[in-house]
PDB file of C-alpha atoms in Angstrom:
ATOM      1  CA  MET A 821     188.150  66.096 236.413  1.00 90.00           C
ATOM      2  CA  LYS A 822     186.678  63.972 233.625  1.00 92.00           C
ATOM      3  CA  SER A 823     183.852  65.110 231.329  1.00 92.00           C
ATOM      4  CA  GLY A 824     181.309  63.006 233.202  1.00 94.00           C
ATOM      5  CA  GLU A 825     182.269  64.538 236.530  1.00 95.00           C
ATOM      6  CA  LEU A 826     182.088  68.085 235.211  1.00 95.00           C
ATOM      7  CA  ALA A 827     178.768  67.436 233.506  1.00 95.00           C
ATOM      8  CA  LYS A 828     177.279  65.987 236.700  1.00 95.00           C
ATOM      9  CA  LEU A 829     178.511  68.852 238.888  1.00 96.00           C
ATOM     10  CA  ALA A 830     177.265  71.482 236.422  1.00 96.00           C
ATOM     11  CA  GLY A 831     173.954  69.777 235.720  1.00 96.00           C
ATOM     12  CA  VAL A 832     174.529  69.478 231.980  1.00 96.00           C
ATOM     13  CA  THR A 833     175.226  66.637 229.583  1.00 95.00           C
ATOM     14  CA  GLN A 834     178.584  65.642 228.160  1.00 95.00           C
ATOM     15  CA  ARG A 835     177.120  66.383 224.741  1.00 95.00           C
ATOM     16  CA  THR A 836     176.488  69.954 225.900  1.00 96.00           C
ATOM     17  CA  LEU A 837     180.105  70.275 226.980  1.00 95.00           C
ATOM     18  CA  ARG A 838     181.254  69.096 223.568  1.00 95.00           C
ATOM     19  CA  HIS A 839     178.958  71.630 221.905  1.00 96.00           C
ATOM     20  CA  TYR A 840     180.312  74.435 224.085  1.00 96.00           C
ATOM     21  CA  ARG A 841     183.824  73.457 223.042  1.00 95.00           C
ATOM     22  CA  ASP A 842     182.855  73.246 219.364  1.00 95.00           C
ATOM     23  CA  ILE A 843     181.470  76.803 219.296  1.00 94.00           C
ATOM     24  CA  GLY A 844     184.254  78.274 221.413  1.00 94.00           C
ATOM     25  CA  LEU A 845     182.295  78.912 224.602  1.00 94.00           C
ATOM     26  CA  LEU A 846     184.514  76.499 226.495  1.00 94.00           C
ATOM     27  CA  LYS A 847     188.225  76.095 225.905  1.00 92.00           C
ATOM     28  CA  GLU A 848     189.632  72.751 224.936  1.00 91.00           C
ATOM     29  CA  PRO A 849     190.807  71.095 228.172  1.00 91.00           C
ATOM     30  CA  GLN A 850     194.096  69.392 228.694  1.00 88.00           C
ATOM     31  CA  ARG A 851     194.206  65.653 228.088  1.00 89.00           C
ATOM     32  CA  ASP A 852     195.480  62.988 230.432  1.00 86.00           C
ATOM     33  CA  GLY A 853     197.798  60.187 229.423  1.00 83.00           C
ATOM     34  CA  ASN A 854     194.893  58.180 228.014  1.00 84.00           C
ATOM     35  CA  GLY A 855     193.593  61.077 225.930  1.00 85.00           C
ATOM     36  CA  TYR A 856     190.611  61.852 228.164  1.00 87.00           C
ATOM     37  CA  CYS A 857     189.567  65.432 228.913  1.00 89.00           C
ATOM     38  CA  ASP A 858     190.985  66.772 232.164  1.00 92.00           C
ATOM     39  CA  TYR A 859     188.889  69.755 233.228  1.00 93.00           C
ATOM     40  CA  ARG A 860     189.744  72.242 235.968  1.00 94.00           C
ATOM     41  CA  MET A 861     187.505  73.976 238.479  1.00 95.00           C
ATOM     42  CA  GLN A 862     187.775  77.105 236.334  1.00 94.00           C
ATOM     43  CA  ASP A 863     186.011  75.179 233.588  1.00 94.00           C
ATOM     44  CA  LEU A 864     183.201  74.280 235.988  1.00 95.00           C
ATOM     45  CA  ALA A 865     182.853  77.945 236.943  1.00 95.00           C
ATOM     46  CA  ARG A 866     182.734  78.875 233.257  1.00 95.00           C
ATOM     47  CA  VAL A 867     179.985  76.359 232.534  1.00 96.00           C
ATOM     48  CA  LEU A 868     177.957  77.626 235.504  1.00 96.00           C
ATOM     49  CA  ARG A 869     178.275  81.204 234.235  1.00 95.00           C
ATOM     50  CA  ILE A 870     177.048  80.039 230.829  1.00 96.00           C
ATOM     51  CA  LYS A 871     174.083  78.316 232.476  1.00 96.00           C
ATOM     52  CA  ASN A 872     173.179  81.451 234.426  1.00 95.00           C
ATOM     53  CA  LEU A 873     173.110  83.548 231.265  1.00 94.00           C
ATOM     54  CA  THR A 874     171.219  81.050 229.118  1.00 94.00           C
ATOM     55  CA  ALA A 875     168.690  80.606 231.939  1.00 94.00           C
ATOM     56  CA  LEU A 876     167.882  84.311 231.569  1.00 91.00           C
ATOM     57  CA  GLY A 877     167.096  83.699 227.923  1.00 90.00           C
ATOM     58  CA  PHE A 878     170.311  84.701 226.199  1.00 91.00           C
ATOM     59  CA  SER A 879     171.283  82.755 223.106  1.00 92.00           C
ATOM     60  CA  LEU A 880     174.648  81.020 223.121  1.00 94.00           C
ATOM     61  CA  GLU A 881     175.946  83.666 220.721  1.00 93.00           C
ATOM     62  CA  LYS A 882     174.864  86.478 223.047  1.00 91.00           C
ATOM     63  CA  THR A 883     176.180  84.511 225.999  1.00 93.00           C
ATOM     64  CA  ALA A 884     179.634  84.437 224.427  1.00 93.00           C
ATOM     65  CA  GLN A 885     179.495  88.203 223.878  1.00 90.00           C
ATOM     66  CA  MET A 886     178.264  88.798 227.422  1.00 89.00           C
ATOM     67  CA  LEU A 887     181.051  86.714 228.924  1.00 91.00           C
ATOM     68  CA  ALA A 888     183.639  88.599 226.882  1.00 89.00           C
ATOM     69  CA  ASN A 889     182.231  91.954 228.014  1.00 86.00           C
ATOM     70  CA  LEU A 890     182.007  90.883 231.640  1.00 85.00           C
ATOM     71  CA  ASP A 891     185.543  89.556 231.571  1.00 81.00           C
ATOM     72  CA  ASP A 892     186.548  93.057 230.433  1.00 81.00           C
ATOM     73  CA  VAL A 893     184.364  94.539 233.207  1.00 73.00           C
ATOM     74  CA  ASP A 894     182.179  96.251 230.575  1.00 74.00           C
ATOM     75  CA  SER A 895     178.917  96.543 232.515  1.00 78.00           C
ATOM     76  CA  ASP A 896     177.426  99.090 230.101  1.00 82.00           C
ATOM     77  CA  ALA A 897     177.251  96.434 227.399  1.00 81.00           C
ATOM     78  CA  ALA A 898     175.562  94.108 229.879  1.00 84.00           C
ATOM     79  CA  VAL A 899     172.863  96.714 230.544  1.00 87.00           C
ATOM     80  CA  ASP A 900     172.194  97.019 226.809  1.00 87.00           C
ATOM     81  CA  TYR A 901     171.906  93.254 226.469  1.00 87.00           C
ATOM     82  CA  LEU A 902     169.547  93.089 229.447  1.00 89.00           C
ATOM     83  CA  ASP A 903     167.365  95.874 228.039  1.00 93.00           C
ATOM     84  CA  ASN A 904     167.074  94.040 224.725  1.00 91.00           C
ATOM     85  CA  LEU A 905     166.306  90.795 226.500  1.00 90.00           C
ATOM     86  CA  ASP A 906     163.648  92.512 228.592  1.00 94.00           C
ATOM     87  CA  CYS A 907     161.970  93.833 225.439  1.00 95.00           C
ATOM     88  CA  GLU A 908     161.948  90.331 223.988  1.00 92.00           C
ATOM     89  CA  LEU A 909     160.408  88.959 227.168  1.00 92.00           C
ATOM     90  CA  VAL A 910     157.672  91.604 227.045  1.00 95.00           C
ATOM     91  CA  LYS A 911     156.822  90.454 223.519  1.00 95.00           C
ATOM     92  CA  GLN A 912     156.795  86.836 224.659  1.00 94.00           C
ATOM     93  CA  ILE A 913     154.487  87.691 227.565  1.00 96.00           C
ATOM     94  CA  GLU A 914     152.098  89.442 225.179  1.00 96.00           C
ATOM     95  CA  LEU A 915     152.163  86.395 222.910  1.00 96.00           C
ATOM     96  CA  ILE A 916     151.516  84.099 225.855  1.00 96.00           C
ATOM     97  CA  GLU A 917     148.549  86.229 226.923  1.00 97.00           C
ATOM     98  CA  GLN A 918     147.163  86.059 223.394  1.00 95.00           C
ATOM     99  CA  LYS A 919     147.515  82.283 223.430  1.00 95.00           C
ATOM    100  CA  ARG A 920     145.833  82.081 226.830  1.00 96.00           C
ATOM    101  CA  ASN A 921     142.905  84.118 225.514  1.00 95.00           C
ATOM    102  CA  ILE A 922     142.608  81.758 222.548  1.00 93.00           C
ATOM    103  CA  ILE A 923     142.772  78.749 224.868  1.00 94.00           C
ATOM    104  CA  ALA A 924     140.023  80.258 227.033  1.00 94.00           C
ATOM    105  CA  LYS A 925     137.793  80.543 223.953  1.00 91.00           C
ATOM    106  CA  LEU A 926     138.599  77.031 222.755  1.00 92.00           C
ATOM    107  CA  LYS A 927     137.857  75.508 226.170  1.00 94.00           C
ATOM    108  CA  LYS A 928     134.233  76.395 225.450  1.00 91.00           C
ATOM    109  CA  HIS A 929     134.494  74.362 222.229  1.00 91.00           C
ATOM    110  CA  PRO A 930     136.706  71.349 223.079  1.00 90.00           C
ATOM    111  CA  ALA A 931     135.652  69.486 219.929  1.00 90.00           C
ATOM    112  CA  ALA A 932     137.115  72.259 217.778  1.00 90.00           C
ATOM    113  CA  VAL A 933     140.583  72.990 219.129  1.00 92.00           C
ATOM    114  CA  ASP A 934     142.099  72.356 215.682  1.00 92.00           C
ATOM    115  CA  VAL A 935     140.399  75.359 214.042  1.00 89.00           C
ATOM    116  CA  PRO A 936     140.678  79.106 214.737  1.00 86.00           C
ATOM    117  CA  ALA A 937     138.936  80.077 217.961  1.00 86.00           C
ATOM    118  CA  ASP A 938     136.563  82.560 216.325  1.00 80.00           C
ATOM    119  CA  SER A 939     135.189  79.801 214.072  1.00 82.00           C
ATOM    120  CA  ALA A 940     135.192  76.971 216.611  1.00 86.00           C
ATOM    121  CA  ARG A 941     131.547  77.470 217.513  1.00 82.00           C
ATOM    122  CA  LEU A 942     130.522  76.284 214.040  1.00 82.00           C
ATOM    123  CA  ILE A 943     132.064  72.869 214.706  1.00 87.00           C
ATOM    124  CA  THR A 944     130.442  72.760 218.135  1.00 86.00           C
ATOM    125  CA  ARG A 945     127.083  73.485 216.532  1.00 81.00           C
ATOM    126  CA  LEU A 946     127.512  70.633 214.042  1.00 82.00           C
ATOM    127  CA  VAL A 947     128.513  68.273 216.853  1.00 87.00           C
ATOM    128  CA  ASN A 948     125.501  69.292 218.935  1.00 83.00           C
ATOM    129  CA  GLU A 949     123.222  68.762 215.946  1.00 79.00           C
ATOM    130  CA  GLY A 950     124.458  65.179 215.689  1.00 81.00           C
ATOM    131  CA  HIS A 951     126.169  65.316 212.306  1.00 82.00           C
ATOM    132  CA  LEU A 952     128.347  62.388 211.290  1.00 84.00           C
ATOM    133  CA  PRO A 953     132.086  62.639 212.090  1.00 88.00           C
ATOM    134  CA  GLU A 954     133.000  62.513 208.393  1.00 87.00           C
ATOM    135  CA  HIS A 955     130.752  65.508 207.680  1.00 86.00           C
ATOM    136  CA  ILE A 956     132.215  67.443 210.579  1.00 88.00           C
ATOM    137  CA  GLY A 957     135.706  66.518 209.381  1.00 90.00           C
ATOM    138  CA  VAL A 958     135.050  68.125 206.005  1.00 89.00           C
ATOM    139  CA  GLU A 959     133.857  71.287 207.732  1.00 87.00           C
ATOM    140  CA  ARG A 960     137.013  71.340 209.872  1.00 91.00           C
ATOM    141  CA  GLY A 961     139.121  71.365 206.744  1.00 91.00           C
ATOM    142  CA  LEU A 962     136.956  74.019 205.118  1.00 88.00           C
ATOM    143  CA  ILE A 963     137.261  76.306 208.140  1.00 88.00           C
ATOM    144  CA  ALA A 964     141.022  75.774 208.361  1.00 89.00           C
ATOM    145  CA  LEU A 965     141.437  76.637 204.677  1.00 90.00           C
ATOM    146  CA  ALA A 966     139.104  79.625 204.797  1.00 86.00           C
ATOM    147  CA  SER A 967     140.861  81.076 207.839  1.00 85.00           C
ATOM    148  CA  HIS A 968     144.182  80.800 206.034  1.00 86.00           C
ATOM    149  CA  LEU A 969     143.037  82.098 202.641  1.00 85.00           C
ATOM    150  CA  ILE A 970     140.554  84.810 203.614  1.00 82.00           C
ATOM    151  CA  ASP A 971     141.631  88.030 205.298  1.00 79.00           C
ATOM    152  CA  GLU A 972     140.781  88.751 208.914  1.00 78.00           C
ATOM    153  CA  ASP A 973     138.013  91.282 208.193  1.00 78.00           C
ATOM    154  CA  GLU A 974     136.156  88.881 205.915  1.00 77.00           C
ATOM    155  CA  MET A 975     136.519  86.038 208.407  1.00 76.00           C
ATOM    156  CA  HIS A 976     135.147  88.346 211.100  1.00 77.00           C
ATOM    157  CA  GLU A 977     132.163  89.041 208.850  1.00 77.00           C
ATOM    158  CA  ILE A 978     131.667  85.317 208.276  1.00 75.00           C
ATOM    159  CA  ALA A 979     131.899  84.655 212.016  1.00 73.00           C
ATOM    160  CA  GLY A 980     129.218  87.299 212.549  1.00 76.00           C
ATOM    161  CA  LEU A 981     126.936  85.567 210.064  1.00 76.00           C
ATOM    162  CA  ILE A 982     127.543  82.260 211.834  1.00 72.00           C
ATOM    163  CA  ASP A 983     126.492  83.890 215.097  1.00 73.00           C
ATOM    164  CA  VAL A 984     123.286  85.150 213.494  1.00 77.00           C
ATOM    165  CA  ALA A 985     122.559  81.743 211.954  1.00 75.00           C
ATOM    166  CA  SER A 986     123.169  80.077 215.318  1.00 72.00           C
ATOM    167  CA  GLY A 987     120.934  82.488 217.198  1.00 75.00           C
ATOM    168  CA  GLU A 988     117.542  81.662 218.604  1.00 80.00           C
ATOM    169  CA  GLU A 989     115.660  83.083 215.613  1.00 81.00           C
ATOM    170  CA  PHE A 990     117.415  81.002 212.952  1.00 83.00           C
ATOM    171  CA  ARG A 991     118.837  78.031 214.858  1.00 81.00           C
ATOM    172  CA  GLU A 992     116.194  75.506 213.815  1.00 86.00           C
ATOM    173  CA  LEU A 993     116.139  76.646 210.184  1.00 87.00           C
ATOM    174  CA  SER A 994     119.940  76.591 210.027  1.00 84.00           C
ATOM    175  CA  SER A 995     120.021  73.091 211.482  1.00 85.00           C
ATOM    176  CA  ASN A 996     117.430  71.857 208.994  1.00 90.00           C
ATOM    177  CA  ILE A 997     119.347  73.263 206.023  1.00 90.00           C
ATOM    178  CA  ASN A 998     122.571  71.673 207.255  1.00 87.00           C
ATOM    179  CA  LYS A 999     120.886  68.302 207.644  1.00 89.00           C
ATOM    180  CA  TRP A1000     119.255  68.661 204.239  1.00 93.00           C
ATOM    181  CA  PHE A1001     122.614  69.439 202.642  1.00 93.00           C
ATOM    182  CA  PHE A1002     124.365  66.432 204.160  1.00 91.00           C
ATOM    183  CA  ALA A1003     121.444  64.220 203.103  1.00 92.00           C
ATOM    184  CA  LEU A1004     121.974  65.074 199.421  1.00 95.00           C
ATOM    185  CA  THR A1005     123.335  62.160 197.408  1.00 95.00           C
ATOM    186  CA  PRO A1006     124.682  61.892 193.852  1.00 94.00           C
ATOM    187  CA  ASP A1007     121.238  60.556 192.857  1.00 95.00           C
ATOM    188  CA  THR A1008     119.292  63.488 194.300  1.00 95.00           C
ATOM    189  CA  PRO A1009     116.622  64.622 191.770  1.00 95.00           C
ATOM    190  CA  GLU A1010     117.103  67.941 190.008  1.00 96.00           C
ATOM    191  CA  GLU A1011     113.954  69.413 191.530  1.00 96.00           C
ATOM    192  CA  GLU A1012     115.179  68.773 195.058  1.00 96.00           C
ATOM    193  CA  LYS A1013     118.540  70.361 194.257  1.00 95.00           C
ATOM    194  CA  ARG A1014     116.765  73.445 192.903  1.00 95.00           C
ATOM    195  CA  ASN A1015     114.603  73.587 196.011  1.00 96.00           C
ATOM    196  CA  PHE A1016     117.657  73.335 198.231  1.00 95.00           C
ATOM    197  CA  VAL A1017     119.449  76.123 196.369  1.00 94.00           C
ATOM    198  CA  GLN A1018     116.417  78.399 196.636  1.00 94.00           C
ATOM    199  CA  ALA A1019     115.919  77.625 200.327  1.00 94.00           C
ATOM    200  CA  SER A1020     119.594  78.319 200.999  1.00 91.00           C
ATOM    201  CA  LEU A1021     119.508  81.631 199.132  1.00 90.00           C
ATOM    202  CA  ASN A1022     116.400  82.695 201.021  1.00 90.00           C
ATOM    203  CA  PHE A1023     118.088  81.747 204.276  1.00 88.00           C
ATOM    204  CA  MET A1024     121.199  83.728 203.347  1.00 84.00           C
ATOM    205  CA  ASP A1025     119.066  86.762 202.534  1.00 83.00           C
ATOM    206  CA  ARG A1026     117.436  86.555 205.932  1.00 82.00           C
ATOM    207  CA  ILE A1027     120.613  86.243 207.987  1.00 79.00           C
ATOM    208  CA  ILE A1028     122.562  88.817 205.993  1.00 73.00           C
ATOM    209  CA  GLY A1029     119.668  91.262 206.056  1.00 66.00           C
ATOM    210  CA  ALA A1030     120.860  94.808 205.682  1.00 37.00           C
ATOM    211  CA  ARG A1031     124.570  93.982 205.885  1.00 46.00           C
ATOM    212  CA  ASP A1032     126.702  95.796 203.321  1.00 48.00           C
ATOM    213  CA  VAL A1033     128.323  92.930 201.424  1.00 46.00           C
ATOM    214  CA  GLY A1034     130.748  93.995 198.713  1.00 45.00           C
ATOM    215  CA  LEU A1035     132.005  92.152 195.679  1.00 41.00           C
ATOM    216  CA  ALA A1036     135.027  89.907 196.073  1.00 47.00           C
ATOM    217  CA  ASP A1037     138.392  91.368 195.140  1.00 49.00           C
ATOM    218  CA  GLU A1038     141.084  89.460 193.259  1.00 47.00           C
ATOM    219  CA  SER A1039     142.579  87.839 196.361  1.00 51.00           C
ATOM    220  CA  SER A1040     139.109  86.830 197.587  1.00 68.00           C
ATOM    221  CA  GLN A1041     138.381  85.302 194.192  1.00 73.00           C
ATOM    222  CA  MET A1042     141.575  83.279 194.425  1.00 77.00           C
ATOM    223  CA  ALA A1043     140.509  82.048 197.860  1.00 78.00           C
ATOM    224  CA  SER A1044     137.088  81.188 196.470  1.00 77.00           C
ATOM    225  CA  ASP A1045     138.635  79.199 193.624  1.00 81.00           C
ATOM    226  CA  LEU A1046     140.835  77.199 196.006  1.00 85.00           C
ATOM    227  CA  LEU A1047     137.947  76.547 198.372  1.00 84.00           C
ATOM    228  CA  ASN A1048     135.856  75.352 195.438  1.00 82.00           C
ATOM    229  CA  VAL A1049     138.565  72.809 194.631  1.00 88.00           C
ATOM    230  CA  TYR A1050     138.386  71.556 198.220  1.00 89.00           C
ATOM    231  CA  VAL A1051     134.595  71.382 198.024  1.00 85.00           C
ATOM    232  CA  GLY A1052     134.816  69.352 194.818  1.00 86.00           C
ATOM    233  CA  GLU A1053     137.242  66.941 196.460  1.00 90.00           C
ATOM    234  CA  SER A1054     135.351  66.617 199.740  1.00 92.00           C
ATOM    235  CA  TYR A1055     131.629  66.572 198.959  1.00 92.00           C
ATOM    236  CA  ASN A1056     129.641  64.328 196.670  1.00 94.00           C
ATOM    237  CA  ALA A1057     128.641  65.574 193.222  1.00 93.00           C
ATOM    238  CA  ALA A1058     125.202  66.845 194.245  1.00 95.00           C
ATOM    239  CA  GLN A1059     126.529  68.712 197.272  1.00 93.00           C
ATOM    240  CA  ALA A1060     129.338  70.322 195.282  1.00 92.00           C
ATOM    241  CA  GLU A1061     126.878  71.247 192.534  1.00 93.00           C
ATOM    242  CA  VAL A1062     124.383  73.000 194.812  1.00 94.00           C
ATOM    243  CA  LEU A1063     127.156  74.925 196.556  1.00 91.00           C
ATOM    244  CA  LYS A1064     128.443  76.131 193.198  1.00 89.00           C
ATOM    245  CA  ARG A1065     124.934  77.166 192.152  1.00 92.00           C
ATOM    246  CA  ILE A1066     124.418  79.037 195.406  1.00 89.00           C
ATOM    247  CA  GLU A1067     127.698  80.897 194.955  1.00 85.00           C
ATOM    248  CA  GLU A1068     126.946  81.786 191.329  1.00 87.00           C
ATOM    249  CA  GLU A1069     123.383  82.922 191.988  1.00 88.00           C
ATOM    250  CA  TYR A1070     124.326  84.932 195.044  1.00 81.00           C
ATOM    251  CA  THR A1071     127.200  86.591 193.159  1.00 78.00           C
ATOM    252  CA  ALA A1072     124.745  87.464 190.382  1.00 81.00           C
ATOM    253  CA  ARG A1073     122.474  89.081 192.966  1.00 74.00           C
ATOM    254  CA  LEU A1074     125.361  91.143 194.313  1.00 68.00           C
ATOM    255  CA  LEU A1075     126.321  92.245 190.813  1.00 69.00           C
ATOM    256  CA  SER A1076     122.744  93.238 190.117  1.00 72.00           C
ATOM    257  CA  LYS A1077     122.546  95.153 193.383  1.00 62.00           C
ATOM    258  CA  ASP A1078     125.876  96.858 192.714  1.00 57.00           C
ATOM    259  CA  GLY A1079     124.804  97.814 189.184  1.00 57.00           C
ATOM    260  CA  ALA A1080     121.529  99.230 190.409  1.00 57.00           C
ATOM    261  CA  GLY A1081     123.404 101.499 192.787  1.00 54.00           C
ATOM    262  CA  ASP A1082     125.530 103.095 190.020  1.00 54.00           C
TER     263      ASP A1082
END
């Protein structure tokens, strides 16, 4: 039979047949007088066996080994291959369950499916507060970068602070500070910038409360430096300036607190 006939009967493409031949899974068939492939029914059976094994999840390399073992009636090797495949499937199932859990979280925040699930609520809050899309877009990038650069424990701490800031007690104040920040322009007077920095520091003190916040280690400092570059690229001069002041003044407070405890 011709390649097209075999491919149709087996439910594969002619390109697949050529690939099987190229890697040695399928023997080169005889050729007719015109040079076309002339497959036998044994070739069809071989292709169907390959399909059965790959459908289980075996790679083509493992499939070749399995076929060789089965042709030698070596069922022990088949059991080993199946055990290994089963272990891989268990891992895949666990990964799928993890993804489903993430999807379940993100379904509560459909406007934030492009950021980590634990931080998605921040984007939802900005959307609900009516911030402009360009402002929300900057925050998306900031969250994506922070989640990549900052370790899981620190991000968990940040997520906890976001929860506190979004709670009933601080929701209005948090919203007002966000709106104030996005209203800053390059021409904002110095006094207003100072007032914003002080209000932000006071707000941070209130939401952090008695939390034990340590000094940044070297890797955290690297993350901070990279995030500062993003801030400088994404916000206007006044916004970038007040954020830098807030970081510097809050770090100074932590240093003072740490020194007092020695």
